[in-house]
XYZ file of C-alpha atoms in Angstrom:
614
model
C 28.528 49.894 66.207
C 29.511 46.228 66.044
C 32.245 45.489 63.524
C 34.503 42.511 62.969
C 35.468 39.241 61.341
C 33.671 36.550 63.374
C 35.061 33.022 63.298
C 33.337 30.523 61.062
C 33.354 26.889 61.999
C 30.699 24.494 60.757
C 29.450 22.126 63.457
C 28.002 18.672 63.002
C 24.725 19.117 64.881
C 21.420 17.364 64.607
C 18.910 20.174 65.263
C 16.337 17.607 66.390
C 18.625 16.134 69.063
C 18.496 18.315 72.236
C 21.620 16.615 73.609
C 23.665 18.123 70.766
C 22.535 21.710 71.308
C 25.069 24.156 72.694
C 24.658 25.122 76.343
C 25.054 28.318 78.317
C 25.628 31.716 76.754
C 25.801 30.420 73.203
C 22.303 29.031 73.245
C 20.411 31.429 75.507
C 20.905 35.154 75.754
C 19.244 38.233 77.190
C 18.846 39.911 80.562
C 17.211 37.683 83.230
C 16.135 40.809 85.133
C 14.032 41.876 82.174
C 12.602 38.383 81.731
C 13.700 38.077 78.120
C 15.774 34.904 78.399
C 13.011 32.888 76.814
C 14.471 31.245 73.733
C 17.544 29.701 72.168
C 19.743 32.056 70.198
C 18.814 30.622 66.795
C 15.067 30.185 67.374
C 14.235 33.233 65.253
C 16.266 31.766 62.398
C 14.864 28.240 62.782
C 11.142 28.925 63.233
C 10.454 30.138 59.658
C 12.250 27.084 58.265
C 10.136 24.612 60.185
C 6.964 26.595 59.437
C 7.661 26.363 55.693
C 8.541 22.673 55.753
C 12.221 23.381 55.033
C 13.566 22.174 58.380
C 15.846 19.718 56.578
C 18.153 22.668 55.819
C 18.409 23.793 59.465
C 21.730 22.007 59.979
C 23.445 24.683 57.866
C 22.731 27.319 60.534
C 25.018 25.702 63.094
C 28.075 27.769 62.259
C 29.914 30.141 64.578
C 29.477 33.137 62.288
C 25.692 32.674 62.389
C 25.715 32.810 66.200
C 27.721 36.045 66.043
C 25.242 37.574 63.593
C 22.313 36.713 65.859
C 24.086 38.076 68.944
C 25.026 41.320 67.127
C 21.454 41.861 65.900
C 20.213 41.427 69.470
C 22.893 43.735 70.868
C 22.533 46.542 68.293
C 18.902 46.323 67.172
C 16.997 44.797 70.100
C 18.795 45.743 73.310
C 18.741 49.480 72.513
C 16.143 51.385 70.454
C 18.050 53.887 68.349
C 20.637 54.089 65.620
C 23.093 51.260 65.047
C 25.467 49.658 62.565
C 26.735 46.109 62.165
C 29.490 45.348 59.671
C 30.830 41.811 59.427
C 32.937 39.946 56.921
C 31.853 36.313 57.124
C 31.168 33.239 55.084
C 28.694 34.108 52.316
C 26.421 31.068 52.646
C 23.599 33.149 54.168
C 23.225 35.150 50.937
C 21.617 32.300 49.020
C 21.396 29.138 51.130
C 17.855 27.773 51.705
C 18.656 27.111 55.360
C 19.186 30.835 55.982
C 15.706 32.042 54.977
C 14.814 32.827 58.604
C 18.118 34.622 59.138
C 17.507 36.804 56.082
C 13.979 37.579 57.278
C 15.176 38.751 60.700
C 17.903 40.857 59.094
C 15.332 42.544 56.857
C 13.137 43.217 59.901
C 16.043 44.521 61.996
C 17.680 46.987 59.595
C 16.573 49.832 57.361
C 19.420 49.296 54.897
C 21.637 46.332 54.047
C 24.670 46.663 51.793
C 26.254 43.397 50.631
C 29.718 43.198 49.033
C 30.178 39.701 47.611
C 33.891 38.827 47.471
C 33.261 35.303 46.106
C 36.240 32.981 46.710
C 34.587 29.566 46.333
C 37.183 26.842 45.776
C 34.807 23.959 46.439
C 31.827 24.823 44.240
C 31.181 24.804 40.513
C 32.380 28.379 39.900
C 35.826 28.630 41.441
C 37.409 31.989 42.237
C 40.321 33.211 44.343
C 39.580 34.068 47.970
C 40.824 37.094 49.895
C 41.579 34.722 52.775
C 43.390 31.387 52.823
C 40.111 29.443 52.972
C 37.983 27.431 50.558
C 34.536 28.972 51.091
C 33.293 32.307 49.688
C 33.047 35.402 51.880
C 31.040 38.619 51.866
C 31.054 41.950 53.670
C 27.686 43.062 55.031
C 26.802 46.506 56.340
C 23.502 46.645 58.239
C 22.218 50.107 59.163
C 19.455 51.033 61.619
C 18.484 54.716 61.122
C 16.227 55.092 64.135
C 13.380 53.250 65.870
C 12.693 49.680 64.786
C 10.380 49.139 61.803
C 9.972 45.354 61.834
C 7.068 45.413 59.349
C 9.050 47.330 56.711
C 11.713 45.204 54.983
C 15.180 46.703 54.693
C 16.351 47.868 51.299
C 19.055 45.378 50.325
C 21.732 46.373 47.824
C 24.350 44.073 46.347
C 27.704 44.507 44.620
C 30.220 41.889 43.561
C 33.988 42.368 43.376
C 35.713 39.945 41.008
C 39.330 39.145 40.164
C 42.222 37.565 41.991
C 43.024 38.261 45.633
C 45.225 41.276 44.919
C 42.654 42.819 42.586
C 39.848 42.381 45.115
C 41.869 43.945 47.912
C 42.857 46.821 45.630
C 39.201 47.460 44.785
C 38.303 47.548 48.466
C 41.251 49.793 49.276
C 40.169 52.259 46.583
C 36.712 52.687 48.125
C 36.087 55.958 49.973
C 32.282 55.861 49.968
C 29.527 53.374 49.194
C 28.774 55.002 45.847
C 32.170 53.873 44.569
C 30.624 50.468 43.803
C 27.912 49.684 41.222
C 25.027 48.576 43.463
C 22.016 46.533 42.390
C 18.778 46.210 44.347
C 17.991 42.736 45.674
C 14.736 40.805 45.852
C 12.290 42.255 48.362
C 10.484 39.271 49.923
C 11.126 38.626 53.604
C 13.049 35.383 53.061
C 14.305 36.174 49.550
C 17.969 35.774 48.723
C 20.406 38.618 49.282
C 21.069 38.661 45.558
C 20.028 41.151 42.862
C 16.847 40.841 40.863
C 16.663 41.669 37.156
C 14.037 42.339 34.521
C 14.923 39.370 32.279
C 12.072 37.000 31.280
C 13.912 34.175 33.096
C 12.287 35.111 36.395
C 8.798 34.659 34.932
C 9.349 30.961 34.210
C 8.370 28.217 36.666
C 11.014 26.749 38.925
C 12.000 23.197 38.066
C 11.218 22.284 41.669
C 7.674 23.633 41.303
C 7.057 21.395 38.276
C 8.654 18.284 39.821
C 7.708 18.999 43.444
C 9.408 16.121 45.287
C 13.183 16.251 45.543
C 15.358 13.949 47.609
C 18.935 13.556 48.795
C 21.005 10.936 47.080
C 22.384 8.194 49.296
C 25.388 8.866 51.515
C 27.172 5.619 52.343
C 29.622 7.349 54.694
C 32.446 4.885 53.918
C 34.193 4.109 50.651
C 34.745 0.358 50.790
C 31.110 -0.769 50.092
C 31.306 0.879 46.617
C 33.523 -0.527 43.885
C 33.838 -0.986 40.131
C 33.247 -4.745 40.199
C 31.223 -7.166 42.293
C 34.000 -9.708 42.908
C 36.051 -7.150 44.815
C 33.070 -6.276 46.989
C 32.486 -9.939 47.829
C 36.166 -10.300 48.793
C 35.986 -7.229 51.030
C 32.871 -8.571 52.732
C 34.527 -11.912 53.458
C 37.550 -10.132 54.893
C 35.301 -8.019 57.152
C 33.359 -11.037 58.351
C 36.564 -12.919 59.198
C 37.742 -10.101 61.477
C 36.950 -9.924 65.178
C 36.675 -7.288 67.883
C 38.433 -3.981 67.382
C 39.784 -4.978 63.963
C 36.241 -5.357 62.652
C 35.333 -1.855 63.854
C 38.408 -0.438 62.111
C 37.615 -2.273 58.882
C 33.949 -1.327 59.010
C 34.777 2.345 59.681
C 32.362 3.619 62.316
C 30.800 6.944 61.402
C 30.681 9.785 63.982
C 27.122 10.680 62.993
C 25.979 7.580 61.093
C 26.181 3.798 61.164
C 28.451 1.906 63.561
C 29.466 -1.741 63.602
C 27.575 -2.330 66.847
C 24.314 -0.870 65.538
C 21.334 -3.169 65.091
C 20.043 -3.921 61.622
C 18.119 -1.054 60.079
C 14.366 -1.361 59.571
C 14.300 1.162 56.765
C 15.095 0.708 53.093
C 17.321 -0.733 51.838
C 16.931 -3.800 54.090
C 19.803 -5.577 55.822
C 21.007 -8.979 54.678
C 20.986 -10.096 58.309
C 19.170 -9.071 61.483
C 22.459 -9.005 63.395
C 24.736 -6.023 63.791
C 27.976 -6.060 61.825
C 29.894 -6.494 65.081
C 28.058 -9.756 65.832
C 28.077 -11.120 62.262
C 30.554 -13.798 61.202
C 31.751 -15.751 58.169
C 28.428 -17.544 57.730
C 26.465 -14.288 57.569
C 24.872 -13.786 54.142
C 26.607 -11.463 51.698
C 24.491 -8.409 50.863
C 23.323 -8.104 47.253
C 25.377 -5.962 44.870
C 23.334 -3.333 43.040
C 24.254 -0.674 40.517
C 24.310 2.896 41.806
C 24.908 6.179 40.013
C 28.135 7.243 41.684
C 28.966 10.291 39.537
C 27.557 11.644 36.270
C 27.858 8.878 33.646
C 29.742 6.720 36.180
C 27.934 3.563 37.324
C 29.448 1.518 40.142
C 28.457 -1.385 42.403
C 27.232 -1.098 45.993
C 26.967 -3.723 48.739
C 23.328 -2.941 49.332
C 22.712 -3.316 53.044
C 21.092 -0.835 55.412
C 23.765 -1.534 58.041
C 26.438 -0.078 55.765
C 24.732 3.146 54.637
C 24.756 6.227 56.880
C 21.967 8.062 55.046
C 20.134 5.644 52.773
C 17.374 8.022 51.574
C 14.696 5.329 51.968
C 12.121 7.278 49.914
C 14.302 6.786 46.832
C 14.484 3.024 47.367
C 10.740 2.979 47.969
C 10.101 4.599 44.579
C 12.785 2.632 42.725
C 11.534 0.542 39.808
C 12.113 -0.468 36.217
C 10.312 2.660 34.920
C 12.119 5.129 37.169
C 14.331 7.915 35.848
C 16.256 10.190 38.205
C 17.199 13.702 37.148
C 20.006 15.255 39.181
C 21.223 18.843 39.210
C 22.356 21.512 41.658
C 19.049 22.760 43.037
C 20.345 24.644 46.080
C 23.858 25.524 44.888
C 25.242 27.564 41.997
C 25.597 25.753 38.680
C 28.859 25.916 36.743
C 29.667 25.448 33.063
C 28.221 22.468 31.236
C 24.881 20.731 31.427
C 22.426 21.816 34.118
C 21.191 18.263 34.721
C 21.985 14.589 34.169
C 19.700 11.531 34.203
C 20.252 8.012 35.479
C 18.177 4.890 36.139
C 20.190 3.912 39.220
C 19.876 5.216 42.789
C 22.119 8.310 42.805
C 24.891 9.050 45.264
C 24.576 12.268 47.275
C 27.300 13.843 45.101
C 26.229 12.235 41.832
C 25.828 15.345 39.694
C 29.259 16.970 39.984
C 30.924 15.630 43.138
C 28.984 18.041 45.327
C 25.332 17.833 46.150
C 22.443 17.856 48.533
C 18.715 17.559 48.004
C 19.311 17.463 44.254
C 17.598 14.284 43.020
C 14.279 14.534 41.134
C 12.600 11.149 40.527
C 10.119 11.021 37.652
C 7.862 8.632 39.569
C 6.663 8.607 43.165
C 6.110 4.830 43.159
C 8.097 1.782 42.056
C 5.431 0.739 39.534
C 5.710 4.011 37.623
C 2.042 4.907 37.923
C 2.171 8.115 39.995
C 4.173 10.899 38.382
C 6.225 13.345 40.420
C 4.737 16.251 38.473
C 2.553 18.932 40.017
C -1.132 18.124 39.543
C -2.630 20.047 36.635
C 0.552 20.616 34.641
C 0.009 17.677 32.276
C -3.648 18.585 31.827
C -2.827 22.203 30.987
C -0.237 21.215 28.379
C -2.494 18.516 26.918
C -5.316 21.017 26.506
C -2.980 23.563 24.918
C -1.243 21.236 22.454
C -4.272 19.173 21.499
C -2.733 15.792 22.291
C -1.869 13.909 25.486
C 1.402 14.907 27.137
C 2.812 12.011 29.167
C 5.153 12.335 32.160
C 7.982 10.758 30.150
C 7.552 13.292 27.341
C 7.467 16.197 29.770
C 10.663 14.996 31.456
C 12.250 14.536 28.018
C 11.344 18.126 27.073
C 12.827 19.453 30.331
C 15.958 17.366 29.848
C 16.564 18.657 26.330
C 16.555 22.209 27.713
C 18.618 21.595 30.848
C 21.166 19.192 29.351
C 22.230 21.830 26.850
C 25.358 23.695 28.061
C 24.033 26.784 26.265
C 21.214 26.961 28.848
C 23.803 27.694 31.537
C 25.741 30.026 29.230
C 22.661 32.064 28.309
C 21.528 32.454 31.924
C 24.910 32.589 33.641
C 24.088 35.578 35.837
C 20.537 34.443 36.630
C 21.836 31.036 37.732
C 23.945 32.609 40.476
C 20.628 32.302 42.297
C 20.176 28.539 42.853
C 17.198 26.734 41.392
C 16.988 26.443 37.577
C 13.817 27.655 35.867
C 12.295 25.938 32.856
C 11.136 27.801 29.725
C 8.076 25.832 28.538
C 7.028 26.658 25.003
C 3.407 27.198 24.017
C 4.236 25.982 20.514
C 3.226 22.329 20.182
C 5.683 21.659 17.338
C 8.628 23.042 19.314
C 7.600 21.016 22.361
C 7.513 17.862 20.205
C 10.926 18.585 18.686
C 12.498 19.205 22.105
C 10.863 16.119 23.639
C 12.176 13.979 20.764
C 15.709 15.236 21.317
C 15.313 14.806 25.082
C 14.260 11.181 24.643
C 17.320 10.585 22.489
C 19.516 12.060 25.239
C 17.800 10.002 27.957
C 18.384 6.846 25.892
C 22.080 7.686 25.607
C 22.609 8.891 29.167
C 20.883 5.889 30.742
C 23.129 3.627 28.656
C 20.190 2.449 26.585
C 17.853 1.585 29.477
C 15.078 4.186 29.017
C 13.309 5.826 26.060
C 14.517 3.020 23.792
C 13.822 3.957 20.123
C 11.692 1.607 18.003
C 13.760 -1.244 16.610
C 16.498 -0.855 19.255
C 17.348 -3.205 22.119
C 17.318 -2.027 25.726
C 20.845 -1.663 27.047
C 22.358 -1.560 23.546
C 24.070 1.679 22.538
C 24.959 2.906 19.047
C 28.682 2.810 18.345
C 30.624 6.061 18.117
C 33.954 7.189 16.671
C 36.119 5.816 19.498
C 37.816 2.466 18.981
C 40.022 0.173 21.059
C 43.352 0.147 19.237
C 45.231 -1.648 22.013
C 43.296 -3.224 24.847
C 44.471 -2.676 28.404
C 46.237 -5.920 29.459
C 44.083 -7.908 31.879
C 46.775 -8.837 34.376
C 47.521 -7.619 37.868
C 51.038 -6.507 36.976
C 49.766 -4.359 34.078
C 46.918 -2.703 35.974
C 46.889 0.970 34.838
C 48.554 3.525 37.068
C 47.899 6.560 34.889
C 46.201 7.861 31.768
C 46.911 10.613 29.241
C 45.262 12.293 26.262
C 46.873 13.386 22.975
C 44.653 16.029 21.356
C 46.567 15.977 18.048
C 46.268 12.208 17.604
C 42.894 12.174 19.389
C 44.148 9.219 21.403
C 43.421 8.290 24.996
C 46.064 6.151 26.650
C 45.087 4.095 29.700
C 48.142 2.307 31.050
C 49.322 0.244 28.070
C 45.930 0.531 26.337
C 45.130 2.924 23.495
C 41.686 4.294 22.493
C 41.550 6.171 19.185
C 38.943 8.559 17.755
C 38.477 10.427 21.051
C 37.597 13.990 20.115
C 38.871 16.894 22.258
C 35.250 17.771 23.054
C 34.856 14.368 24.719
C 38.009 14.788 26.785
C 36.887 18.282 27.869
C 33.236 17.341 28.547
C 32.342 18.573 32.042
C 29.364 18.862 34.374
C 29.678 21.974 36.564
C 33.407 21.417 36.960
C 33.316 17.587 36.996
C 35.472 16.482 34.052
C 33.574 13.324 33.206
C 36.211 11.162 31.473
C 38.996 12.185 33.869
C 36.761 11.504 36.863
C 35.685 8.097 35.505
C 39.297 7.041 34.911
C 40.555 8.541 38.159
C 38.328 6.252 40.207
C 39.700 3.205 38.347
C 43.463 3.754 38.490
C 45.732 1.755 40.799
C 46.169 4.928 42.838
C 42.641 6.225 42.649
C 40.891 9.532 43.208
C 39.256 10.241 46.544
C 40.032 9.314 50.135
C 40.283 5.883 51.729
C 38.048 5.200 54.715
C 39.188 1.690 55.637
C 41.974 -0.871 55.092
C 39.362 -2.737 53.054
C 39.852 -0.161 50.302
C 43.266 -1.739 49.673
C 41.457 -4.802 48.286
C 41.223 -3.825 44.633
C 40.218 -5.498 41.361
C 42.854 -8.071 40.502
C 42.890 -7.056 36.834
C 41.549 -4.355 34.546
C 38.377 -5.426 32.736
C 36.737 -2.074 32.033
C 37.582 -1.515 28.348
C 34.017 -2.045 27.172
C 32.591 0.207 29.897
C 35.036 2.950 28.937
C 34.137 2.547 25.273
C 30.440 2.880 26.157
C 31.174 6.129 28.017
C 33.124 7.535 25.055
C 30.310 6.607 22.662
C 27.669 8.195 24.902
C 29.589 11.475 25.003
C 30.338 11.254 21.276
C 26.641 11.139 20.357
C 25.780 13.727 23.021
C 28.169 16.245 21.475
C 26.673 15.605 18.041
C 23.206 16.440 19.384
C 24.171 19.631 21.226
C 24.253 21.974 18.217
C 20.755 20.847 17.208
C 19.507 21.299 20.776
C 21.125 24.738 21.066
C 19.427 25.937 17.878
C 16.077 24.635 19.105
C 16.534 26.346 22.467
C 16.959 29.641 20.633
C 13.651 29.097 18.817
C 11.891 28.213 22.075
C 13.173 31.323 23.844
C 12.118 33.520 20.917
C 8.535 32.243 21.102
C 5.718 32.461 23.609
C 6.392 30.732 26.939
C 4.329 29.656 29.914
C 4.826 31.784 33.012
C 5.038 30.534 36.569
C 1.723 32.234 37.302
C 0.026 30.196 34.584
C 1.187 26.908 36.061
C -0.406 25.131 39.056
C 1.240 25.510 42.459
C 2.355 22.282 44.179
C 0.831 21.347 47.503
C 2.882 20.506 50.576
C 1.797 16.878 50.196
C 3.244 16.798 46.683
C 6.568 18.054 48.023
C 6.959 15.104 50.401
C 8.254 11.674 49.483
C 6.154 8.526 49.097
C 4.809 6.877 52.223
C 5.411 3.173 52.962
C 2.691 0.863 51.682
C 1.818 -2.469 53.219
C 3.269 -5.300 51.166
C 5.256 -2.997 48.887
C 8.571 -4.231 47.526
C 11.624 -2.314 46.397
C 13.775 -3.518 43.535
C 17.116 -5.185 44.350
C 18.891 -6.744 41.412
C 22.001 -8.901 41.834
């Protein structure tokens, strides 16, 4: 029997860099006399990931608790042939994380029975709950039982139970247990690498995964420092001049070297986006050209400016820049994490930040197009043809994305499938009724027009970039002086007034103030990043260089109008979703399967250009 509470400590390790691998007993184990010291301790967890093309998630395995699990499995299930039990309480990331597929497979091969008690306790994700420990990440108890000789070709039966409530209630439930049957167990999925989460007989599981319909997903950009992103271009230009006027150690401090990313001494990057100069930041001076400022999608409905230079961005996601163009639409969601209340996706026309969707993210960006010209759709081959043949008219990529967006942008989608969505990866119900598809696509196009601030799916007779006015009005504009720059904001639900410093916005419905995306309160987040004392952490003294005056009234009004019209559309979308779910739907088995090539990003083309707009 091996029982305990192993430590959990996430390490910053590049699995492709041998110099960063742990040495000695942590990495290699076994008995040299028996000749079984042949592999690194996590090889059995890593190999299935790389074989399935999911090696990008391998970094999540480098956690102390994962090492302890692998050692315990070796000690109990491999070093001796008979009965054995392992019971650990650890971080719960291995239950559903894509990087733990190989770990789950080995656990199924090693045990005859697995009993999982999910204690939740996530204070960082979209569905917050109280933890039994004073930590931020969810935990689970696992009981792995070996009843005799190994049966590696027979997967363990995995059962799951969840204990909810506050800390005291969870501990009381555990204390009341005298036998396993005291909990209501549910049987989990049975595939080797499947999640340690319960299956169900709802139709939801028959629908195609969103990621099987739009097969290429990418990470948003991770700048790795806060000062190159701001709400106005003038401030960014001032920061750049201040950086270029610095010398030596001061420049490194201002630049903010990253432990695992870009450093001031690094040479100019050859990947997208390009650098404004071939010199490193450390060697650049006051005559060095200022990088262009481009719009980026910082958070849902929040557009900001970025000094667009490869030397400044730790993880630039070059495939996104390669496919960026004036037809592109990016759909973001939580594809590998659990969705919370609100819309299941958001669209933007700008390159998204890594945490764009709800201030937490990963490989969660789905571009509509694989090329900057908008000629090669990021939709699995055969899907458009199947729908076109079924409906009797041509289904375009834009219309298909609009249909998907109407479904996923509706908060009732998450409400209806709350339990199913504890397993990451939303599934899309695609109607076989041509009229319902048309109605949903029409509503989706209206939403895309609103949520891209008028840049895409522009209705006939409307101007690109021009939004319809809503109920909100500027009663008192925020004074445009440095001394009156807003320090706080407040909302009066009775008066339906939003106060920003000395400014007053009327006609702001409570639904707008409460509008959230998986825990990201959109209006509060937008304002928080624009106050004198702003949200988020500072990474450099350059962050102290701020806009000299408030000039964001019109941008705030646009945001309020977008949410105003969105709320008006939701009841119509919710009713339509009910009709779609009541009708005949396409199953995953009826849809084409994406190839591995379709799941990879676009390759560089000779002479290709990416869009950079000042």
